[in-house]
Structures are given as C-alpha cells and as structure tokens.
Amino acid sequence: MKELRLAVGLMSGTSLDGVDAALVEIAGSGTATRVKLRHFLSIPFEKPVSERLLRAASGKPLTTAELSQLNFLLGVLYSEAVLRLCREARLDVFELDVIGSHGQTVYHQSEPSEFCGRPVASTLQIGEASLIAERTGVTTVSDFRPGDMAAGGKGAPLIPYVDYLLFRDSRRGRILLNVGGIANITALPASARISQVKAFDTGPGNMVIDGLVWHFICSEKRFDLRGNMAREGKVVPDLLESVLRDPYFSLRPPKTAGREQFGEAFMSRFLNYPVSCSFEDLLCTATELTAWTVADSVLKYCRSQFHFEDLVVSGGGAHNDFLLERLTKLLHPMKVLKTDDFGIPVSAKEAVGFAVLANETIHLRAGNVPSATGAVHPVILGKVVVGRNFRWLRP
C-alpha cells in the first residue's frame, strides 16, 4: 500500500461554532508516525446552521427530515471546507490521499440505558461522508466513535491515541489538555506504553463560559476569548460548591461528557442561582469550575500514580489567559505549555488528530486506546467511503 503523503482532518466540536480543517503531511503510521501541518483554517457556521445544530444537540424537538437535511448540509459544508483549504494551500485536491471527518456530534450516551426493553448506549455524528468523497473525489473516513462503542468502549475520547503517537516523551511525563466545549485530558507518563495511557473528559471546558456570554451579551460577543471579562469578577463560593456536587465529577474514569451533561440544564444552575451576582461573577465562577475540575482530575487520577512535568494545552480555551493562569497556580510546579510549542497550533490540534486517525484506518491499524475508552480490545475506527482516487488503495 502506498505511503500516505497528504491528509485533511475535519473537526466540528461541542461548541457548534464551525468546522476546522487541517492539511497535514503524514509520514509512516503507528508509532513511526510523523506529521507536519501545512495549512489550517476555521470556517464559522452561519447562524441558522448553528441554531439548528444547537437544537439537535440539546435534545429539543427536531423532525427526522430536519436531522436528515442537517446531515447532508454538513457534508456539503465539510466538502467546501476541504476545497477552500486546498485553494488557500495552492494544492490540487486530487493530490490528497485521504480525508478524516469527525462529523458533528448531536447525541452521545456512553452509558447504556433501557430502550425498547434492551440496554442501549449510542452515539450520533452527522455530516454525510458520501458527499465529502463525491464533491472532493477523495477517499473519506468518518464515523470514528461507533467502532469503539461496539467493543464496549465509551466512544470517547479518541484523540488520546494521537496524543500518544505525537507527544509521548522518553523522559518527561506530559498531560495533554484540550479545552473545547468539554475539557479532556490525556496522561502520558515518561516512556509510556500504550496500555499506561489514561484519558477522559474532566467536565465542562468552554461550554458554560460560552453559554453565559451568549445569554448575556450575544449581540456583541460569543466568547470570553482571553478571559478578561471573567477576570473582572470574583468566584461565588456557594455556587461553585453547588455545581461541583454534580455526580459526573465523582465518577471514576473512563468517563465521557457532552452537552447532555453540561448543556442548557447545567447552565441554568448558574442563571437561576438565587443570590444576586453580576455577570462577571458568574463568568469567573464558570471559569474556575473548568480550572478546578481539570486540576482535581490531574491530581486525583494522574499525578497520584506517575510524575508529570508538563501540561500541554490546546483547543479554544488555550487562548483564555485567565484560565491558563488559574491552571498554572492550581497545578504548580507543572509547566504549562501550548501545542504551538510542538508545531501544532492550539486551534488545529483536533483536526490534525482526525487526519492521523484516518491514516491509521487506511493502514488497518487500531485507533482507540482501550485504557482510555474502556473498550475490551483495540479497534480499527471509522467507515470508509472510497473516492475517485481509489487507485491509491490498490497494492
């Protein structure tokens, strides 16, 4: 099989704000994988798309017709992102070898519940891969999570395998923290074996912070990008103590979370707090919640077993200086870095990750980490839609 040269990774996450696209040079596979980011772009969703996705992801009434339309619309938007990425990179799309598309999660329930008399766990990512492959001509791998869940895993987190391939170190223990809508960590002890990797969602990342900004000043801003608004407030101790009693925070890993746990219902605990406090105080408390739950997870489940020198941050929350200051203080003496220090911009890291996972799939290599997801064995992830570059797949 031909060695992969060029891949595109597509990612749209729990923030529901747009699609990230990364053009990646990949050499090798497995532990020999080496990557170089050639170009990256982020394209915001238009407001009607974001609003429909929010309805779907929040469990609000949505017809099957609307869900089907969203699935195909996202396939079109993802393919347009690939074509624009190639234009900006001055690359012919037919030079691509593979596209890895995470899709948009609209439902994720990792723990089985009774449905029609059977215990069922399920996940749903939309963004029709057949449209991506048809409109670009490039073989596309999508729908990465169900394979892990079929093997008894929680279907998340999946990026830990990529973290292991790209960030492990023989001398330094590292914890990779991605702060998207949800915050998740990957713990890589020095000289770690894949079986020693631990990873899980710690709780809300930007989800509550963004929700508060959207609720109070949506006409002006959607994010507290640098944390300057939160910095103007103060933590409300009783509110913080109250939300920290949420059962999720006492669960032991492996565990995964999403809008089902920390969406509108959870945010209402901030909005309906009976004691009068300012928007800035609520925002400061939400930021402290993210910082505290990350730090508590690191101390309780990671540093109690191994020594870690570095916390390497990525995702939109990596731009939040106030959040990083709190993490630096709570996790002293760990050194707080960004993935930029390793050649991968913080906003591009997860999109790069799905390019790498697609590379693993095409090479028939497993892409999950059972110690992180709880799966009973490693699994080759994703579903492959063969593009017009199908000749590449032949020996």
Tab-separated table of C-alpha atoms in Angstrom:
chain	number	residue	atom	x	y	z
A	1	MET	CA	0.000	0.000	0.000
A	2	LYS	CA	1.223	3.470	-0.881
A	3	GLU	CA	2.586	5.523	1.978
A	4	LEU	CA	0.204	8.347	2.888
A	5	ARG	CA	1.511	11.760	1.991
A	6	LEU	CA	-1.313	14.268	2.338
A	7	ALA	CA	-4.408	14.110	4.535
A	8	VAL	CA	-7.089	16.532	5.634
A	9	GLY	CA	-8.653	16.349	9.079
A	10	LEU	CA	-12.082	17.895	9.719
A	11	MET	CA	-13.450	18.672	13.145
A	12	SER	CA	-16.545	20.419	14.459
A	13	GLY	CA	-16.999	20.088	18.177
A	14	THR	CA	-19.374	20.669	21.054
A	15	SER	CA	-19.081	24.454	20.744
A	16	LEU	CA	-21.091	24.187	17.497
A	17	ASP	CA	-19.340	27.257	16.127
A	18	GLY	CA	-17.851	25.981	12.869
A	19	VAL	CA	-15.604	23.489	11.117
A	20	ASP	CA	-11.818	23.260	11.481
A	21	ALA	CA	-9.835	21.873	8.551
A	22	ALA	CA	-6.159	20.881	8.704
A	23	LEU	CA	-3.932	19.909	5.769
A	24	VAL	CA	-1.318	17.525	7.117
A	25	GLU	CA	1.722	15.780	5.697
A	26	ILE	CA	1.937	12.339	7.298
A	27	ALA	CA	4.916	10.031	7.110
A	28	GLY	CA	4.543	6.477	8.361
A	29	SER	CA	1.893	5.025	10.635
A	30	GLY	CA	1.651	3.652	14.147
A	31	THR	CA	4.487	4.673	16.454
A	32	ALA	CA	6.545	5.718	13.420
A	33	THR	CA	4.017	8.445	12.542
A	34	ARG	CA	5.428	11.881	11.848
A	35	VAL	CA	3.273	14.876	10.923
A	36	LYS	CA	3.720	18.357	9.566
A	37	LEU	CA	0.877	20.852	9.404
A	38	ARG	CA	0.849	22.590	6.027
A	39	HIS	CA	-2.268	24.724	6.321
A	40	PHE	CA	-5.196	25.261	8.664
A	41	LEU	CA	-8.434	27.181	8.529
A	42	SER	CA	-11.547	27.530	10.632
A	43	ILE	CA	-14.851	28.397	8.979
A	44	PRO	CA	-17.707	29.588	11.214
A	45	PHE	CA	-21.142	28.103	10.692
A	46	GLU	CA	-23.790	30.548	9.579
A	47	LYS	CA	-26.228	31.396	12.360
A	48	PRO	CA	-29.150	29.254	11.052
A	49	VAL	CA	-26.841	26.212	10.935
A	50	SER	CA	-25.546	26.782	14.473
A	51	GLU	CA	-29.067	27.264	15.767
A	52	ARG	CA	-30.333	24.027	14.190
A	53	LEU	CA	-27.317	22.119	15.480
A	54	LEU	CA	-27.877	23.507	18.965
A	55	ARG	CA	-31.482	22.343	18.862
A	56	ALA	CA	-30.383	18.874	17.786
A	57	ALA	CA	-27.570	18.621	20.343
A	58	SER	CA	-29.752	19.974	23.160
A	59	GLY	CA	-32.444	17.360	22.632
A	60	LYS	CA	-35.080	19.879	21.558
A	61	PRO	CA	-37.803	18.791	19.142
A	62	LEU	CA	-36.390	18.224	15.679
A	63	THR	CA	-38.063	16.305	12.867
A	64	THR	CA	-36.333	13.399	11.193
A	65	ALA	CA	-36.496	15.467	8.000
A	66	GLU	CA	-34.540	18.294	9.646
A	67	LEU	CA	-31.936	15.872	11.026
A	68	SER	CA	-31.544	14.269	7.605
A	69	GLN	CA	-31.192	17.688	5.971
A	70	LEU	CA	-28.593	18.719	8.557
A	71	ASN	CA	-26.634	15.544	7.896
A	72	PHE	CA	-26.412	16.288	4.181
A	73	LEU	CA	-25.893	20.030	4.629
A	74	LEU	CA	-22.895	19.419	6.864
A	75	GLY	CA	-21.474	17.030	4.273
A	76	VAL	CA	-21.645	19.893	1.776
A	77	LEU	CA	-20.103	22.385	4.223
A	78	TYR	CA	-17.284	19.979	5.105
A	79	SER	CA	-16.501	19.365	1.429
A	80	GLU	CA	-16.457	23.124	0.805
A	81	ALA	CA	-14.001	23.481	3.687
A	82	VAL	CA	-11.681	20.904	2.091
A	83	LEU	CA	-11.819	22.632	-1.293
A	84	ARG	CA	-11.160	26.048	0.250
A	85	LEU	CA	-8.297	24.623	2.312
A	86	CYS	CA	-6.676	23.248	-0.840
A	87	ARG	CA	-7.147	26.535	-2.719
A	88	GLU	CA	-5.516	28.510	0.080
A	89	ALA	CA	-2.673	25.986	0.230
A	90	ARG	CA	-2.322	26.142	-3.586
A	91	LEU	CA	-2.822	22.409	-3.793
A	92	ASP	CA	-4.873	20.394	-6.256
A	93	VAL	CA	-7.470	18.459	-4.258
A	94	PHE	CA	-6.599	15.303	-6.220
A	95	GLU	CA	-3.185	15.350	-4.570
A	96	LEU	CA	-4.890	14.416	-1.307
A	97	ASP	CA	-4.758	10.797	-0.206
A	98	VAL	CA	-7.465	10.735	2.451
A	99	ILE	CA	-9.861	12.890	4.458
A	100	GLY	CA	-10.716	12.149	8.081
A	101	SER	CA	-14.001	13.720	9.180
A	102	HIS	CA	-15.098	13.580	12.795
A	103	GLY	CA	-18.551	14.922	11.957
A	104	GLN	CA	-20.801	16.847	14.326
A	105	THR	CA	-21.910	15.062	17.463
A	106	VAL	CA	-25.607	15.618	18.065
A	107	TYR	CA	-26.050	12.837	20.617
A	108	HIS	CA	-23.676	10.809	22.746
A	109	GLN	CA	-24.750	8.457	25.517
A	110	SER	CA	-21.860	6.307	26.579
A	111	GLU	CA	-23.664	4.520	29.418
A	112	PRO	CA	-26.419	2.066	28.435
A	113	SER	CA	-29.988	2.889	29.360
A	114	GLU	CA	-33.119	0.839	28.788
A	115	PHE	CA	-34.615	1.305	25.340
A	116	CYS	CA	-37.326	-0.973	23.952
A	117	GLY	CA	-36.531	-3.414	26.717
A	118	ARG	CA	-32.805	-3.571	25.940
A	119	PRO	CA	-29.791	-1.758	27.442
A	120	VAL	CA	-28.543	0.564	24.709
A	121	ALA	CA	-25.646	3.029	24.532
A	122	SER	CA	-25.371	5.095	21.384
A	123	THR	CA	-23.704	7.984	19.616
A	124	LEU	CA	-24.587	10.001	16.528
A	125	GLN	CA	-22.257	12.147	14.448
A	126	ILE	CA	-23.691	13.771	11.331
A	127	GLY	CA	-22.024	15.185	8.221
A	128	GLU	CA	-22.561	12.791	5.312
A	129	ALA	CA	-19.177	11.409	4.221
A	130	SER	CA	-20.513	10.266	0.848
A	131	LEU	CA	-20.981	13.912	-0.093
A	132	ILE	CA	-17.446	14.764	1.006
A	133	ALA	CA	-15.969	11.941	-1.063
A	134	GLU	CA	-18.125	12.780	-4.083
A	135	ARG	CA	-17.524	16.522	-4.082
A	136	THR	CA	-13.783	16.262	-3.451
A	137	GLY	CA	-13.059	12.941	-5.165
A	138	VAL	CA	-11.039	11.893	-2.115
A	139	THR	CA	-11.456	8.732	-0.034
A	140	THR	CA	-13.062	9.770	3.243
A	141	VAL	CA	-13.033	8.118	6.660
A	142	SER	CA	-15.800	9.169	9.050
A	143	ASP	CA	-17.921	7.996	11.995
A	144	PHE	CA	-14.993	7.035	14.216
A	145	ARG	CA	-16.807	6.547	17.523
A	146	PRO	CA	-19.249	3.625	16.982
A	147	GLY	CA	-16.469	1.060	16.465
A	148	ASP	CA	-15.103	1.691	19.944
A	149	MET	CA	-18.592	1.576	21.466
A	150	ALA	CA	-19.341	-1.700	19.703
A	151	ALA	CA	-16.299	-3.111	21.526
A	152	GLY	CA	-17.668	-1.992	24.883
A	153	GLY	CA	-15.972	1.409	24.999
A	154	LYS	CA	-17.453	4.817	25.596
A	155	GLY	CA	-16.603	6.052	22.104
A	156	ALA	CA	-14.542	8.876	23.563
A	157	PRO	CA	-12.059	10.294	23.952
A	158	LEU	CA	-10.381	9.254	20.685
A	159	ILE	CA	-7.590	11.818	20.396
A	160	PRO	CA	-5.501	10.075	23.132
A	161	TYR	CA	-4.143	7.679	20.504
A	162	VAL	CA	-2.928	10.677	18.513
A	163	ASP	CA	-1.521	12.246	21.683
A	164	TYR	CA	0.437	9.060	22.301
A	165	LEU	CA	1.845	8.984	18.771
A	166	LEU	CA	2.825	12.662	18.646
A	167	PHE	CA	3.553	13.856	22.183
A	168	ARG	CA	4.978	10.971	24.223
A	169	ASP	CA	8.487	11.520	25.560
A	170	SER	CA	11.058	9.138	26.979
A	171	ARG	CA	11.981	11.448	29.865
A	172	ARG	CA	9.120	13.841	30.560
A	173	GLY	CA	5.648	12.939	31.722
A	174	ARG	CA	3.063	15.029	29.883
A	175	ILE	CA	-0.613	15.691	30.270
A	176	LEU	CA	-2.378	16.886	27.148
A	177	LEU	CA	-5.371	19.105	27.911
A	178	ASN	CA	-7.838	20.069	25.208
A	179	VAL	CA	-10.339	22.744	26.174
A	180	GLY	CA	-13.193	22.766	23.694
A	181	GLY	CA	-16.820	22.811	24.757
A	182	ILE	CA	-15.796	19.913	27.002
A	183	ALA	CA	-12.352	19.643	28.625
A	184	ASN	CA	-10.458	16.375	28.304
A	185	ILE	CA	-7.026	15.176	29.335
A	186	THR	CA	-4.584	12.531	28.143
A	187	ALA	CA	-1.937	11.433	30.634
A	188	LEU	CA	1.319	10.217	29.067
A	189	PRO	CA	3.849	9.036	31.665
A	190	ALA	CA	7.503	9.223	30.625
A	191	SER	CA	8.336	6.270	28.335
A	192	ALA	CA	4.677	5.257	28.472
A	193	ARG	CA	3.363	2.088	26.924
A	194	ILE	CA	0.013	2.452	25.184
A	195	SER	CA	-1.607	0.428	27.980
A	196	GLN	CA	-0.474	3.075	30.504
A	197	VAL	CA	-2.253	5.936	28.747
A	198	LYS	CA	-5.150	7.349	30.737
A	199	ALA	CA	-7.621	9.789	29.222
A	200	PHE	CA	-11.098	11.095	29.988
A	201	ASP	CA	-13.347	14.147	29.960
A	202	THR	CA	-12.921	16.217	33.097
A	203	GLY	CA	-16.142	18.220	32.657
A	204	PRO	CA	-17.093	21.496	31.006
A	205	GLY	CA	-14.412	23.370	29.124
A	206	ASN	CA	-15.790	26.427	27.349
A	207	MET	CA	-19.392	25.208	27.263
A	208	VAL	CA	-20.716	27.015	30.323
A	209	ILE	CA	-18.471	30.043	29.794
A	210	ASP	CA	-19.646	30.469	26.201
A	211	GLY	CA	-23.250	29.815	27.208
A	212	LEU	CA	-23.162	32.635	29.748
A	213	VAL	CA	-21.595	35.054	27.270
A	214	TRP	CA	-24.184	34.097	24.674
A	215	HIS	CA	-27.031	34.531	27.180
A	216	PHE	CA	-25.996	37.943	28.458
A	217	ILE	CA	-24.269	39.697	25.542
A	218	CYS	CA	-24.846	37.571	22.447
A	219	SER	CA	-25.321	40.649	20.259
A	220	GLU	CA	-21.758	41.778	20.996
A	221	LYS	CA	-19.604	38.724	21.734
A	222	ARG	CA	-19.843	34.941	21.764
A	223	PHE	CA	-16.698	34.141	23.763
A	224	ASP	CA	-14.648	35.435	26.643
A	225	LEU	CA	-11.619	34.823	24.440
A	226	ARG	CA	-8.815	35.966	26.742
A	227	GLY	CA	-10.769	35.634	29.967
A	228	ASN	CA	-10.805	39.386	30.519
A	229	MET	CA	-14.489	39.515	31.457
A	230	ALA	CA	-14.108	36.667	33.965
A	231	ARG	CA	-11.063	38.386	35.402
A	232	GLU	CA	-13.287	41.346	36.339
A	233	GLY	CA	-15.464	39.153	38.535
A	234	LYS	CA	-14.958	37.008	41.611
A	235	VAL	CA	-15.766	33.401	42.354
A	236	VAL	CA	-19.130	32.795	44.061
A	237	PRO	CA	-18.118	30.065	46.568
A	238	ASP	CA	-21.593	28.664	47.294
A	239	LEU	CA	-22.427	28.425	43.590
A	240	LEU	CA	-19.137	26.716	42.812
A	241	GLU	CA	-19.614	24.265	45.671
A	242	SER	CA	-23.146	23.539	44.469
A	243	VAL	CA	-22.244	22.726	40.853
A	244	LEU	CA	-19.243	20.664	41.966
A	245	ARG	CA	-21.710	18.287	43.615
A	246	ASP	CA	-22.825	17.169	40.152
A	247	PRO	CA	-22.499	13.357	40.058
A	248	TYR	CA	-20.247	13.435	36.990
A	249	PHE	CA	-17.329	14.849	38.960
A	250	SER	CA	-17.305	11.920	41.374
A	251	LEU	CA	-17.282	9.283	38.621
A	252	ARG	CA	-14.034	7.452	38.118
A	253	PRO	CA	-12.546	7.273	34.610
A	254	PRO	CA	-13.016	6.130	31.946
A	255	LYS	CA	-15.819	8.635	31.501
A	256	THR	CA	-17.026	10.970	28.806
A	257	ALA	CA	-19.299	14.007	28.766
A	258	GLY	CA	-21.045	16.317	26.357
A	259	ARG	CA	-23.928	18.724	26.027
A	260	GLU	CA	-26.147	16.048	27.577
A	261	GLN	CA	-24.332	16.585	30.905
A	262	PHE	CA	-23.210	20.215	30.725
A	263	GLY	CA	-25.548	21.953	28.295
A	264	GLU	CA	-28.524	24.190	28.989
A	265	ALA	CA	-29.827	22.310	32.022
A	266	PHE	CA	-26.475	22.566	33.779
A	267	MET	CA	-26.025	26.229	32.813
A	268	SER	CA	-29.442	27.015	34.276
A	269	ARG	CA	-27.908	26.367	37.691
A	270	PHE	CA	-25.836	29.493	37.095
A	271	LEU	CA	-28.658	31.531	35.588
A	272	ASN	CA	-31.121	30.567	38.335
A	273	TYR	CA	-28.756	30.992	41.263
A	274	PRO	CA	-30.975	32.626	43.895
A	275	VAL	CA	-28.397	35.109	45.204
A	276	SER	CA	-27.918	38.212	43.112
A	277	CYS	CA	-24.493	38.375	41.490
A	278	SER	CA	-23.002	40.025	38.431
A	279	PHE	CA	-22.460	38.518	35.010
A	280	GLU	CA	-18.711	38.816	35.612
A	281	ASP	CA	-19.027	36.871	38.881
A	282	LEU	CA	-20.936	34.087	37.128
A	283	LEU	CA	-18.333	34.002	34.367
A	284	CYS	CA	-15.459	33.928	36.865
A	285	THR	CA	-17.156	31.050	38.701
A	286	ALA	CA	-17.668	29.105	35.460
A	287	THR	CA	-14.003	29.612	34.548
A	288	GLU	CA	-12.947	28.450	37.998
A	289	LEU	CA	-15.154	25.382	37.582
A	290	THR	CA	-13.257	24.417	34.434
A	291	ALA	CA	-9.857	25.072	36.010
A	292	TRP	CA	-10.688	23.332	39.283
A	293	THR	CA	-12.163	20.177	37.702
A	294	VAL	CA	-9.187	19.846	35.348
A	295	ALA	CA	-6.702	20.289	38.195
A	296	ASP	CA	-8.611	17.958	40.511
A	297	SER	CA	-8.687	15.271	37.811
A	298	VAL	CA	-4.956	15.586	37.215
A	299	LEU	CA	-4.123	15.397	40.907
A	300	LYS	CA	-6.590	12.641	41.765
A	301	TYR	CA	-6.266	10.290	38.807
A	302	CYS	CA	-2.919	11.073	37.182
A	303	ARG	CA	-0.281	12.529	39.490
A	304	SER	CA	-1.178	10.074	42.226
A	305	GLN	CA	0.358	7.319	40.051
A	306	PHE	CA	3.040	8.998	37.920
A	307	HIS	CA	5.122	12.132	37.827
A	308	PHE	CA	4.213	14.707	35.201
A	309	GLU	CA	6.277	17.746	34.307
A	310	ASP	CA	4.222	19.342	31.520
A	311	LEU	CA	0.627	20.353	30.923
A	312	VAL	CA	0.227	20.901	27.172
A	313	VAL	CA	-2.945	22.834	26.333
A	314	SER	CA	-4.905	23.036	23.079
A	315	GLY	CA	-8.404	23.978	21.922
A	316	GLY	CA	-10.197	27.302	22.030
A	317	GLY	CA	-9.709	27.532	25.785
A	318	ALA	CA	-5.945	27.709	25.277
A	319	HIS	CA	-6.473	31.367	24.273
A	320	ASN	CA	-8.045	32.116	27.666
A	321	ASP	CA	-5.162	33.673	29.595
A	322	PHE	CA	-7.163	33.847	32.827
A	323	LEU	CA	-7.943	30.120	32.660
A	324	LEU	CA	-4.285	29.287	31.991
A	325	GLU	CA	-3.215	31.430	34.960
A	326	ARG	CA	-5.585	29.504	37.229
A	327	LEU	CA	-4.320	26.170	35.901
A	328	THR	CA	-0.715	27.265	36.418
A	329	LYS	CA	-1.442	28.110	40.043
A	330	LEU	CA	-3.533	25.013	40.784
A	331	LEU	CA	-1.042	22.592	39.186
A	332	HIS	CA	2.245	24.155	40.302
A	333	PRO	CA	5.040	23.132	39.696
A	334	MET	CA	3.892	21.674	36.360
A	335	LYS	CA	4.967	23.704	33.344
A	336	VAL	CA	2.014	24.950	31.309
A	337	LEU	CA	2.724	24.868	27.561
A	338	LYS	CA	0.667	25.015	24.370
A	339	THR	CA	0.715	22.627	21.436
A	340	ASP	CA	2.115	25.558	19.422
A	341	ASP	CA	5.386	24.796	21.203
A	342	PHE	CA	5.357	21.437	19.388
A	343	GLY	CA	4.467	22.791	15.944
A	344	ILE	CA	0.683	22.314	16.096
A	345	PRO	CA	-1.445	25.443	16.683
A	346	VAL	CA	-3.886	25.070	19.567
A	347	SER	CA	-6.919	25.533	17.325
A	348	ALA	CA	-5.707	22.928	14.809
A	349	LYS	CA	-4.818	20.056	17.110
A	350	GLU	CA	-8.064	18.062	16.989
A	351	ALA	CA	-8.438	18.471	13.216
A	352	VAL	CA	-4.852	17.223	12.848
A	353	GLY	CA	-5.849	14.333	15.096
A	354	PHE	CA	-8.579	13.108	12.774
A	355	ALA	CA	-6.215	13.267	9.806
A	356	VAL	CA	-3.901	10.982	11.782
A	357	LEU	CA	-6.755	8.647	12.776
A	358	ALA	CA	-7.808	8.387	9.117
A	359	ASN	CA	-4.214	7.477	8.279
A	360	GLU	CA	-4.311	4.706	10.858
A	361	THR	CA	-7.600	3.383	9.494
A	362	ILE	CA	-6.328	3.224	5.926
A	363	HIS	CA	-3.266	1.353	7.196
A	364	LEU	CA	-5.629	-1.059	9.014
A	365	ARG	CA	-4.330	-0.038	12.425
A	366	ALA	CA	-6.452	0.368	15.538
A	367	GLY	CA	-7.050	3.966	16.588
A	368	ASN	CA	-8.610	3.681	20.041
A	369	VAL	CA	-6.928	3.370	23.431
A	370	PRO	CA	-8.848	0.769	25.476
A	371	SER	CA	-7.401	2.039	28.764
A	372	ALA	CA	-8.976	5.424	27.945
A	373	THR	CA	-12.323	4.406	26.466
A	374	GLY	CA	-12.976	1.166	28.329
A	375	ALA	CA	-13.180	-0.926	25.144
A	376	VAL	CA	-12.341	-4.604	25.562
A	377	HIS	CA	-9.803	-4.505	22.714
A	378	PRO	CA	-8.228	-2.172	20.133
A	379	VAL	CA	-10.440	-1.387	17.128
A	380	ILE	CA	-9.859	-0.102	13.601
A	381	LEU	CA	-12.025	3.007	13.640
A	382	GLY	CA	-14.300	4.622	11.124
A	383	LYS	CA	-16.211	3.923	7.951
A	384	VAL	CA	-14.540	4.379	4.579
A	385	VAL	CA	-16.192	5.954	1.546
A	386	VAL	CA	-13.961	5.316	-1.459
A	387	GLY	CA	-13.313	8.373	-3.600
A	388	ARG	CA	-12.279	8.713	-7.224
A	389	ASN	CA	-8.662	8.401	-6.063
A	390	PHE	CA	-9.491	4.718	-5.367
A	391	ARG	CA	-6.426	3.540	-7.322
A	392	TRP	CA	-4.373	4.651	-4.342
A	393	LEU	CA	-5.965	1.866	-2.297
A	394	ARG	CA	-4.647	-0.865	-4.548
A	395	PRO	CA	-1.356	-2.600	-3.622
